[in-house]
Amino acid sequence: MTVTDILPVPAWRDDLPLEYAALVERLEPLLPCLEVPMHLPWIDAINALKQQRGAVIMAHSYQSPEIFHGVADITGDSLGLAQAAADCDAELIVVCGVHFMAESAKILAPGKTVLIPDLEAGCSLASSITAADVLALRAQHPGVPVVSYANTSAAVKAESDVICTSANAVQVVESLGVPKVIFLPDEFLGRHVAGQTKVELVLWHGRCEVHEKFTAQQARHAREQFDAKLVAHPECPPEVLAEADFVGSTTAMGKWLEREKPARVAMITECSMADNLRVQFPTTQFIKPCNLCPHMQRITLQNIYACLRDLQHAIEIPADVSARARAALQRMLAVGRRESV
Ligand code: 13P
Ligand code: SF4
């Protein structure tokens, strides 16, 4: 049974299209035409509940357009959402993203209630490594500090010295001032970072199941067939990154588009992200990939509504794990963001 089977569909009102005219205009080019009116009653019901509860909804850039544009108060990449959670005034935060993102919000806002609409929204990188694996790596490389990607569990973060995202990985690695670090769990991001620093990296074998699927042949096809610029996320395989005109984090990709204003661009990253950027850059033609993150897709308007109505799926983390993970996350926040990565 899905959540839609047990939730009554909020009532349609004839004034909804007028009330949400600006949103409808934004969503219509991004979604099949029949979908927009289906979403409006849910968006309206979520916005009303959100106000009643005094909640803030944070959505990652890989969330579907109806969530990203329709109900989110704060949108961003994983670093942006972590910073927003640390600074948030609301007592109730709903994270529309994957589990590690909701955990990071709870770790940085321990006194707040942090909800995730679906606890099963995981990540192949986060599930590629455990806290015991980190301890084993430390034993193999005594004295070498551990830099963990944000795409890890709270337990792994607790065993790490510092966290990074794709927006600040080189900066974080270099902030330690040591010749060698253990960098986990994304092998491809690690190889990309290794190419930009003199620090030696010990890598793990984690992969993003979405980005690892892109091939160099697809990238070349987009360039040759559509005369498109290629923009890729560093979780892609090295041979794909070698074809790209720009490699960068979710936010850095947007900034590159702002600077370069290409006539055509192929976004070699998660598919909803390309949709969400399209709204911002109406003069650029987007060649869309079709790789959607199945974990991000678990979040829907219906389970956001249920989550707010029933205050369900609160993130809980043991206090000692949370305190150690917070120290590692705070070290990252002190380093900040470097947009060119
Ligand atoms: P960002 O750190 O760029 O938000 O990416 C998170 C992610 O899950 C990429 O696949
Ligand atoms: Fe994890 Fe990849 Fe999905 Fe990002 S896109 S959440 S790295 S599986």
mmCIF file of C-alpha atoms and ligand atoms in Angstrom:
data_model
loop_
_atom_site.group_PDB
_atom_site.id
_atom_site.type_symbol
_atom_site.label_atom_id
_atom_site.label_comp_id
_atom_site.label_asym_id
_atom_site.label_seq_id
_atom_site.Cartn_x
_atom_site.Cartn_y
_atom_site.Cartn_z
ATOM 1 C CA MET A 1 0.000 0.000 0.000
ATOM 2 C CA THR A 2 1.375 3.449 -0.848
ATOM 3 C CA VAL A 3 0.857 6.583 1.162
ATOM 4 C CA THR A 4 -1.576 7.875 -1.512
ATOM 5 C CA ASP A 5 -3.865 4.887 -0.897
ATOM 6 C CA ILE A 6 -4.398 5.924 2.706
ATOM 7 C CA LEU A 7 -4.438 9.699 2.369
ATOM 8 C CA PRO A 8 -7.575 11.485 1.198
ATOM 9 C CA VAL A 9 -6.692 13.647 -1.831
ATOM 10 C CA PRO A 10 -7.046 17.301 -0.809
ATOM 11 C CA ALA A 11 -10.044 18.944 -2.473
ATOM 12 C CA TRP A 12 -9.683 20.778 -5.775
ATOM 13 C CA ARG A 13 -10.652 24.466 -5.679
ATOM 14 C CA ASP A 14 -11.349 26.419 -8.844
ATOM 15 C CA ASP A 15 -9.296 29.376 -7.607
ATOM 16 C CA LEU A 16 -6.102 27.271 -7.225
ATOM 17 C CA PRO A 17 -4.708 27.945 -10.758
ATOM 18 C CA LEU A 18 -5.117 31.688 -10.204
ATOM 19 C CA GLU A 19 -3.692 31.632 -6.682
ATOM 20 C CA TYR A 20 -0.659 29.632 -7.919
ATOM 21 C CA ALA A 21 -0.403 31.317 -11.361
ATOM 22 C CA ALA A 22 3.335 32.092 -11.035
ATOM 23 C CA LEU A 23 4.110 28.511 -9.948
ATOM 24 C CA VAL A 24 1.974 27.047 -12.758
ATOM 25 C CA GLU A 25 3.917 29.127 -15.289
ATOM 26 C CA ARG A 26 7.192 27.802 -13.837
ATOM 27 C CA LEU A 27 6.133 24.153 -13.740
ATOM 28 C CA GLU A 28 4.349 23.889 -17.088
ATOM 29 C CA PRO A 29 7.507 23.664 -19.241
ATOM 30 C CA LEU A 30 8.999 21.085 -16.849
ATOM 31 C CA LEU A 31 6.174 18.595 -16.308
ATOM 32 C CA PRO A 32 3.660 16.723 -18.468
ATOM 33 C CA CYS A 33 0.693 19.120 -18.830
ATOM 34 C CA LEU A 34 -1.807 17.004 -16.864
ATOM 35 C CA GLU A 35 0.490 16.739 -13.865
ATOM 36 C CA VAL A 36 0.462 20.380 -12.781
ATOM 37 C CA PRO A 37 -3.256 20.573 -11.844
ATOM 38 C CA MET A 38 -2.901 17.231 -10.041
ATOM 39 C CA HIS A 39 -0.127 18.653 -7.873
ATOM 40 C CA LEU A 40 -1.825 21.945 -6.925
ATOM 41 C CA PRO A 41 -4.190 20.632 -4.188
ATOM 42 C CA TRP A 42 -1.262 18.826 -2.520
ATOM 43 C CA ILE A 43 0.989 21.879 -2.754
ATOM 44 C CA ASP A 44 -1.765 24.034 -1.277
ATOM 45 C CA ALA A 45 -2.449 21.557 1.560
ATOM 46 C CA ILE A 46 1.279 21.252 2.366
ATOM 47 C CA ASN A 47 1.732 25.030 2.415
ATOM 48 C CA ALA A 48 -1.227 25.391 4.832
ATOM 49 C CA LEU A 49 0.083 22.623 7.131
ATOM 50 C CA LYS A 50 3.585 24.053 6.998
ATOM 51 C CA GLN A 51 2.281 27.402 8.242
ATOM 52 C CA GLN A 52 0.198 25.780 10.980
ATOM 53 C CA ARG A 53 3.193 23.815 12.208
ATOM 54 C CA GLY A 54 5.725 26.655 11.817
ATOM 55 C CA ALA A 55 7.872 24.241 9.791
ATOM 56 C CA VAL A 56 10.620 24.918 7.287
ATOM 57 C CA ILE A 57 10.903 22.643 4.243
ATOM 58 C CA MET A 58 14.407 22.170 2.832
ATOM 59 C CA ALA A 59 14.780 20.522 -0.573
ATOM 60 C CA HIS A 60 17.897 19.269 -2.325
ATOM 61 C CA SER A 61 18.449 20.293 -5.948
ATOM 62 C CA TYR A 62 17.678 16.705 -7.063
ATOM 63 C CA GLN A 63 14.084 16.905 -5.832
ATOM 64 C CA SER A 64 11.296 16.862 -8.423
ATOM 65 C CA PRO A 65 10.211 20.296 -9.720
ATOM 66 C CA GLU A 66 6.808 20.239 -7.942
ATOM 67 C CA ILE A 67 8.647 19.857 -4.608
ATOM 68 C CA PHE A 68 11.639 22.084 -5.400
ATOM 69 C CA HIS A 69 9.503 24.948 -6.749
ATOM 70 C CA GLY A 70 6.168 24.163 -5.092
ATOM 71 C CA VAL A 71 6.745 23.682 -1.364
ATOM 72 C CA ALA A 72 10.418 24.234 -0.464
ATOM 73 C CA ASP A 73 11.414 27.248 1.640
ATOM 74 C CA ILE A 74 15.121 26.550 1.250
ATOM 75 C CA THR A 75 16.746 24.789 -1.688
ATOM 76 C CA GLY A 76 20.355 23.928 -2.322
ATOM 77 C CA ASP A 77 23.126 21.398 -2.533
ATOM 78 C CA SER A 78 24.065 19.212 0.418
ATOM 79 C CA LEU A 79 26.478 21.831 1.797
ATOM 80 C CA GLY A 80 23.871 24.587 1.462
ATOM 81 C CA LEU A 81 21.246 22.512 3.274
ATOM 82 C CA ALA A 82 23.671 21.634 6.085
ATOM 83 C CA GLN A 83 24.508 25.341 6.523
ATOM 84 C CA ALA A 84 20.808 26.247 6.457
ATOM 85 C CA ALA A 85 19.997 23.652 9.133
ATOM 86 C CA ALA A 86 22.755 25.028 11.369
ATOM 87 C CA ASP A 87 21.308 28.560 11.000
ATOM 88 C CA CYS A 88 17.593 27.658 11.062
ATOM 89 C CA ASP A 89 15.214 29.357 13.550
ATOM 90 C CA ALA A 90 12.231 27.021 13.036
ATOM 91 C CA GLU A 91 11.628 24.239 15.580
ATOM 92 C CA LEU A 92 10.504 21.804 12.866
ATOM 93 C CA ILE A 93 12.557 21.042 9.751
ATOM 94 C CA VAL A 94 11.393 18.731 6.969
ATOM 95 C CA VAL A 95 14.263 17.544 4.782
ATOM 96 C CA CYS A 96 13.238 16.603 1.252
ATOM 97 C CA GLY A 97 16.343 14.739 0.233
ATOM 98 C CA VAL A 98 18.045 11.528 1.265
ATOM 99 C CA HIS A 99 18.657 10.129 4.742
ATOM 100 C CA PHE A 100 22.220 11.380 5.203
ATOM 101 C CA MET A 101 21.035 14.936 4.486
ATOM 102 C CA ALA A 102 18.339 14.704 7.167
ATOM 103 C CA GLU A 103 20.917 13.261 9.573
ATOM 104 C CA SER A 104 23.286 16.179 8.885
ATOM 105 C CA ALA A 105 20.427 18.618 9.592
ATOM 106 C CA LYS A 106 19.652 16.867 12.902
ATOM 107 C CA ILE A 107 23.323 16.757 13.898
ATOM 108 C CA LEU A 108 23.694 20.497 13.252
ATOM 109 C CA ALA A 109 20.338 21.413 14.811
ATOM 110 C CA PRO A 110 20.157 18.875 17.658
ATOM 111 C CA GLY A 111 17.420 20.694 19.567
ATOM 112 C CA LYS A 112 15.077 20.782 16.555
ATOM 113 C CA THR A 113 12.695 18.139 15.275
ATOM 114 C CA VAL A 114 13.975 16.967 11.883
ATOM 115 C CA LEU A 115 11.631 14.868 9.761
ATOM 116 C CA ILE A 116 12.203 12.998 6.518
ATOM 117 C CA PRO A 117 9.150 12.003 4.460
ATOM 118 C CA ASP A 118 10.559 8.521 3.700
ATOM 119 C CA LEU A 119 13.142 6.842 5.934
ATOM 120 C CA GLU A 120 14.100 4.485 3.092
ATOM 121 C CA ALA A 121 15.500 7.329 0.948
ATOM 122 C CA GLY A 122 19.116 6.131 1.070
ATOM 123 C CA CYS A 123 22.236 6.622 -1.031
ATOM 124 C CA SER A 124 24.574 4.066 -2.627
ATOM 125 C CA LEU A 125 27.594 6.049 -1.413
ATOM 126 C CA ALA A 126 26.371 6.231 2.186
ATOM 127 C CA SER A 127 25.653 2.497 2.223
ATOM 128 C CA SER A 128 29.074 1.625 0.746
ATOM 129 C CA ILE A 129 30.905 2.110 4.056
ATOM 130 C CA THR A 130 30.361 1.504 7.778
ATOM 131 C CA ALA A 131 31.931 2.939 10.926
ATOM 132 C CA ALA A 132 33.800 -0.393 11.345
ATOM 133 C CA ASP A 133 35.304 0.057 7.850
ATOM 134 C CA VAL A 134 36.577 3.510 8.871
ATOM 135 C CA LEU A 135 38.179 2.082 12.010
ATOM 136 C CA ALA A 136 39.838 -0.636 9.903
ATOM 137 C CA LEU A 137 41.195 2.013 7.490
ATOM 138 C CA ARG A 138 42.566 4.006 10.423
ATOM 139 C CA ALA A 139 44.296 0.875 11.726
ATOM 140 C CA GLN A 140 45.858 0.295 8.288
ATOM 141 C CA HIS A 141 47.025 3.925 8.032
ATOM 142 C CA PRO A 142 47.927 5.000 11.577
ATOM 143 C CA GLY A 143 47.894 8.749 12.166
ATOM 144 C CA VAL A 144 46.359 9.555 8.752
ATOM 145 C CA PRO A 145 43.279 11.797 9.144
ATOM 146 C CA VAL A 146 39.921 10.820 7.653
ATOM 147 C CA VAL A 147 38.001 13.169 5.341
ATOM 148 C CA SER A 148 34.497 11.840 4.709
ATOM 149 C CA TYR A 149 32.102 13.000 2.030
ATOM 150 C CA ALA A 150 28.769 14.309 3.354
ATOM 151 C CA ASN A 151 27.176 11.268 1.665
ATOM 152 C CA THR A 152 27.854 9.049 4.695
ATOM 153 C CA SER A 153 25.909 7.915 7.760
ATOM 154 C CA ALA A 154 26.110 9.743 11.099
ATOM 155 C CA ALA A 155 28.097 6.771 12.463
ATOM 156 C CA VAL A 156 30.733 7.153 9.721
ATOM 157 C CA LYS A 157 30.861 10.931 10.234
ATOM 158 C CA ALA A 158 31.460 10.302 13.950
ATOM 159 C CA GLU A 159 34.603 8.299 13.079
ATOM 160 C CA SER A 160 35.864 11.029 10.709
ATOM 161 C CA ASP A 161 38.044 14.050 11.362
ATOM 162 C CA VAL A 162 36.250 16.332 8.957
ATOM 163 C CA ILE A 163 33.441 16.202 6.387
ATOM 164 C CA CYS A 164 33.437 17.643 2.870
ATOM 165 C CA THR A 165 31.036 17.948 -0.040
ATOM 166 C CA SER A 166 31.838 18.191 -3.727
ATOM 167 C CA ALA A 167 31.707 21.997 -3.281
ATOM 168 C CA ASN A 168 34.687 22.129 -0.930
ATOM 169 C CA ALA A 169 36.531 18.785 -1.085
ATOM 170 C CA VAL A 170 39.937 20.138 -2.213
ATOM 171 C CA GLN A 171 39.751 22.989 0.267
ATOM 172 C CA VAL A 172 38.887 20.641 3.159
ATOM 173 C CA VAL A 173 41.640 18.147 2.250
ATOM 174 C CA GLU A 174 44.212 20.964 2.109
ATOM 175 C CA SER A 175 42.929 22.592 5.316
ATOM 176 C CA LEU A 176 44.430 19.716 7.317
ATOM 177 C CA GLY A 177 47.988 20.657 6.331
ATOM 178 C CA VAL A 178 49.144 17.019 6.101
ATOM 179 C CA PRO A 179 50.758 15.092 3.208
ATOM 180 C CA LYS A 180 48.260 12.202 3.219
ATOM 181 C CA VAL A 181 44.550 11.738 4.059
ATOM 182 C CA ILE A 182 42.026 8.910 3.913
ATOM 183 C CA PHE A 183 39.268 10.172 1.601
ATOM 184 C CA LEU A 184 35.972 8.279 1.545
ATOM 185 C CA PRO A 185 33.754 6.852 0.257
ATOM 186 C CA ASP A 186 33.468 8.121 -3.352
ATOM 187 C CA GLU A 187 36.274 6.729 -5.479
ATOM 188 C CA PHE A 188 35.534 8.950 -8.497
ATOM 189 C CA LEU A 189 35.256 12.174 -6.492
ATOM 190 C CA GLY A 190 38.457 11.092 -4.731
ATOM 191 C CA ARG A 191 40.280 10.627 -8.033
ATOM 192 C CA HIS A 192 39.053 14.020 -9.218
ATOM 193 C CA VAL A 193 40.228 15.698 -5.981
ATOM 194 C CA ALA A 194 43.581 13.861 -6.159
ATOM 195 C CA GLY A 195 44.135 15.485 -9.565
ATOM 196 C CA GLN A 196 43.888 18.933 -7.997
ATOM 197 C CA THR A 197 46.071 18.644 -4.920
ATOM 198 C CA LYS A 198 49.510 17.457 -3.880
ATOM 199 C CA VAL A 199 48.003 15.710 -0.837
ATOM 200 C CA GLU A 200 48.076 11.923 -1.271
ATOM 201 C CA LEU A 201 44.623 10.353 -0.950
ATOM 202 C CA VAL A 202 43.833 6.836 0.263
ATOM 203 C CA LEU A 203 40.559 6.009 -1.493
ATOM 204 C CA TRP A 204 37.547 3.769 -0.821
ATOM 205 C CA HIS A 205 35.520 2.004 -3.518
ATOM 206 C CA GLY A 206 32.114 3.716 -3.102
ATOM 207 C CA ARG A 207 30.191 4.823 -6.192
ATOM 208 C CA CYS A 208 27.101 6.902 -6.829
ATOM 209 C CA GLU A 209 24.750 4.536 -8.637
ATOM 210 C CA VAL A 210 23.348 7.449 -10.672
ATOM 211 C CA HIS A 211 26.540 9.184 -11.808
ATOM 212 C CA GLU A 212 28.594 6.030 -12.384
ATOM 213 C CA LYS A 213 26.233 5.091 -15.240
ATOM 214 C CA PHE A 214 27.288 7.959 -17.510
ATOM 215 C CA THR A 215 29.740 7.025 -20.251
ATOM 216 C CA ALA A 216 32.304 9.002 -22.253
ATOM 217 C CA GLN A 217 30.471 7.923 -25.406
ATOM 218 C CA GLN A 218 27.236 9.565 -24.168
ATOM 219 C CA ALA A 219 29.155 12.741 -23.362
ATOM 220 C CA ARG A 220 30.762 12.853 -26.824
ATOM 221 C CA HIS A 221 27.382 12.156 -28.431
ATOM 222 C CA ALA A 222 25.837 15.161 -26.631
ATOM 223 C CA ARG A 223 28.680 17.384 -27.786
ATOM 224 C CA GLU A 224 28.736 16.207 -31.387
ATOM 225 C CA GLN A 225 25.013 15.691 -31.978
ATOM 226 C CA PHE A 226 23.757 18.826 -30.211
ATOM 227 C CA ASP A 227 26.832 21.058 -30.260
ATOM 228 C CA ALA A 228 26.392 21.270 -26.484
ATOM 229 C CA LYS A 229 28.779 22.312 -23.727
ATOM 230 C CA LEU A 230 29.257 19.517 -21.190
ATOM 231 C CA VAL A 231 28.908 20.117 -17.463
ATOM 232 C CA ALA A 232 29.518 17.144 -15.169
ATOM 233 C CA HIS A 233 29.326 16.284 -11.460
ATOM 234 C CA PRO A 234 32.605 14.916 -10.010
ATOM 235 C CA GLU A 235 30.852 11.671 -8.977
ATOM 236 C CA CYS A 236 30.984 10.664 -12.694
ATOM 237 C CA PRO A 237 33.698 8.256 -13.943
ATOM 238 C CA PRO A 238 37.058 9.920 -14.811
ATOM 239 C CA GLU A 239 36.680 9.285 -18.562
ATOM 240 C CA VAL A 240 33.392 11.251 -18.497
ATOM 241 C CA LEU A 241 34.977 14.109 -16.536
ATOM 242 C CA ALA A 242 37.792 14.202 -19.105
ATOM 243 C CA GLU A 243 35.205 15.094 -21.802
ATOM 244 C CA ALA A 244 33.551 17.857 -19.755
ATOM 245 C CA ASP A 245 33.943 21.606 -20.287
ATOM 246 C CA PHE A 246 33.277 22.086 -16.578
ATOM 247 C CA VAL A 247 33.288 19.773 -13.577
ATOM 248 C CA GLY A 248 31.660 21.048 -10.416
ATOM 249 C CA SER A 249 29.302 20.611 -7.540
ATOM 250 C CA THR A 250 25.601 21.185 -7.886
ATOM 251 C CA THR A 251 25.877 24.881 -6.990
ATOM 252 C CA ALA A 252 29.070 25.432 -8.970
ATOM 253 C CA MET A 253 27.301 24.118 -12.106
ATOM 254 C CA GLY A 254 24.617 26.811 -11.728
ATOM 255 C CA LYS A 255 27.276 29.479 -11.264
ATOM 256 C CA TRP A 256 29.136 28.280 -14.368
ATOM 257 C CA LEU A 257 25.920 28.561 -16.420
ATOM 258 C CA GLU A 258 25.432 32.085 -15.084
ATOM 259 C CA ARG A 259 28.961 33.053 -16.168
ATOM 260 C CA GLU A 260 29.167 31.267 -19.514
ATOM 261 C CA LYS A 261 25.527 31.475 -20.693
ATOM 262 C CA PRO A 262 25.983 28.624 -23.217
ATOM 263 C CA ALA A 263 23.414 28.300 -26.024
ATOM 264 C CA ARG A 264 23.177 24.540 -25.323
ATOM 265 C CA VAL A 265 24.344 22.500 -22.407
ATOM 266 C CA ALA A 266 24.239 18.820 -21.496
ATOM 267 C CA MET A 267 24.043 18.383 -17.732
ATOM 268 C CA ILE A 268 25.838 15.147 -16.907
ATOM 269 C CA THR A 269 24.228 14.724 -13.537
ATOM 270 C CA GLU A 270 20.938 13.788 -11.942
ATOM 271 C CA CYS A 271 17.962 14.553 -14.146
ATOM 272 C CA SER A 272 15.735 16.643 -11.816
ATOM 273 C CA MET A 273 18.683 18.950 -11.238
ATOM 274 C CA ALA A 274 18.703 19.840 -14.950
ATOM 275 C CA ASP A 275 14.941 20.538 -14.752
ATOM 276 C CA ASN A 276 15.331 22.796 -11.751
ATOM 277 C CA LEU A 277 18.142 24.766 -13.405
ATOM 278 C CA ARG A 278 16.180 25.180 -16.643
ATOM 279 C CA VAL A 279 13.830 27.612 -14.898
ATOM 280 C CA GLN A 280 16.748 29.856 -13.987
ATOM 281 C CA PHE A 281 18.279 29.900 -17.474
ATOM 282 C CA PRO A 282 15.499 30.338 -20.040
ATOM 283 C CA THR A 283 17.872 31.297 -22.869
ATOM 284 C CA THR A 284 19.942 28.097 -22.550
ATOM 285 C CA GLN A 285 18.736 24.915 -24.194
ATOM 286 C CA PHE A 286 19.203 21.940 -21.874
ATOM 287 C CA ILE A 287 20.048 18.473 -23.213
ATOM 288 C CA LYS A 288 18.580 16.430 -20.393
ATOM 289 C CA PRO A 289 20.061 13.221 -19.064
ATOM 290 C CA CYS A 290 17.549 10.631 -17.916
ATOM 291 C CA ASN A 291 19.374 9.356 -14.840
ATOM 292 C CA LEU A 292 17.082 9.976 -11.886
ATOM 293 C CA CYS A 293 18.191 9.139 -8.344
ATOM 294 C CA PRO A 294 15.743 6.455 -7.165
ATOM 295 C CA HIS A 295 16.325 7.456 -3.536
ATOM 296 C CA MET A 296 15.567 11.137 -4.116
ATOM 297 C CA GLN A 297 12.467 10.048 -6.033
ATOM 298 C CA ARG A 298 11.043 8.377 -2.925
ATOM 299 C CA ILE A 299 10.110 11.830 -1.668
ATOM 300 C CA THR A 300 6.711 12.877 -3.003
ATOM 301 C CA LEU A 301 4.153 15.595 -2.285
ATOM 302 C CA GLN A 302 1.993 12.897 -0.697
ATOM 303 C CA ASN A 303 4.584 11.699 1.802
ATOM 304 C CA ILE A 304 5.631 15.298 2.596
ATOM 305 C CA TYR A 305 1.981 15.969 3.440
ATOM 306 C CA ALA A 306 1.750 12.817 5.600
ATOM 307 C CA CYS A 307 5.030 13.651 7.312
ATOM 308 C CA LEU A 308 3.816 17.146 8.288
ATOM 309 C CA ARG A 309 0.328 15.997 9.241
ATOM 310 C CA ASP A 310 1.464 13.108 11.459
ATOM 311 C CA LEU A 311 4.888 14.492 12.447
ATOM 312 C CA GLN A 312 6.356 11.199 11.326
ATOM 313 C CA HIS A 313 9.827 9.864 10.569
ATOM 314 C CA ALA A 314 11.797 11.941 13.048
ATOM 315 C CA ILE A 315 15.563 11.509 12.778
ATOM 316 C CA GLU A 316 17.111 10.259 16.033
ATOM 317 C CA ILE A 317 20.856 9.837 16.521
ATOM 318 C CA PRO A 318 22.568 8.573 19.705
ATOM 319 C CA ALA A 319 23.985 11.573 21.614
ATOM 320 C CA ASP A 320 27.640 10.433 21.550
ATOM 321 C CA VAL A 321 27.542 9.691 17.792
ATOM 322 C CA SER A 322 25.827 13.011 17.143
ATOM 323 C CA ALA A 323 28.380 15.002 19.183
ATOM 324 C CA ARG A 324 31.369 13.461 17.352
ATOM 325 C CA ALA A 325 29.713 13.797 13.936
ATOM 326 C CA ARG A 326 28.852 17.439 14.746
ATOM 327 C CA ALA A 327 32.499 18.234 15.458
ATOM 328 C CA ALA A 328 33.483 16.816 12.035
ATOM 329 C CA LEU A 329 30.673 18.718 10.269
ATOM 330 C CA GLN A 330 31.515 21.953 12.069
ATOM 331 C CA ARG A 331 35.129 21.654 10.936
ATOM 332 C CA MET A 332 33.796 21.537 7.375
ATOM 333 C CA LEU A 333 31.506 24.539 7.905
ATOM 334 C CA ALA A 334 34.473 26.515 9.225
ATOM 335 C CA VAL A 335 36.300 25.803 5.939
ATOM 336 C CA GLY A 336 33.280 26.875 3.861
ATOM 337 C CA ARG A 337 32.785 26.488 0.146
ATOM 338 C CA ARG A 338 35.005 26.709 -2.915
ATOM 339 C CA GLU A 339 32.770 27.036 -5.932
ATOM 340 C CA SER A 340 35.154 25.923 -8.633
ATOM 341 C CA VAL A 341 35.152 22.245 -7.554
HETATM 342 P P1 13P B 1 25.821 17.887 -3.739
HETATM 343 O O1 13P B 1 26.800 17.765 -2.607
HETATM 344 O O2 13P B 1 26.389 18.570 -4.945
HETATM 345 O O3 13P B 1 24.535 18.472 -3.278
HETATM 346 O O4 13P B 1 25.506 16.415 -4.232
HETATM 347 C C1 13P B 1 24.909 15.509 -3.391
HETATM 348 C C2 13P B 1 24.629 14.261 -4.105
HETATM 349 O O5 13P B 1 23.987 13.396 -3.600
HETATM 350 C C3 13P B 1 25.198 14.130 -5.435
HETATM 351 O O6 13P B 1 24.813 12.979 -6.031
HETATM 352 FE FE1 SF4 B 2 23.484 9.133 -3.461
HETATM 353 FE FE2 SF4 B 2 23.969 9.275 -6.061
HETATM 354 FE FE3 SF4 B 2 21.475 9.549 -5.188
HETATM 355 FE FE4 SF4 B 2 23.300 11.476 -4.746
HETATM 356 S S1 SF4 B 2 22.489 10.816 -6.719
HETATM 357 S S2 SF4 B 2 21.851 10.642 -3.272
HETATM 358 S S3 SF4 B 2 25.153 10.253 -4.446
HETATM 359 S S4 SF4 B 2 22.745 7.701 -5.031
#
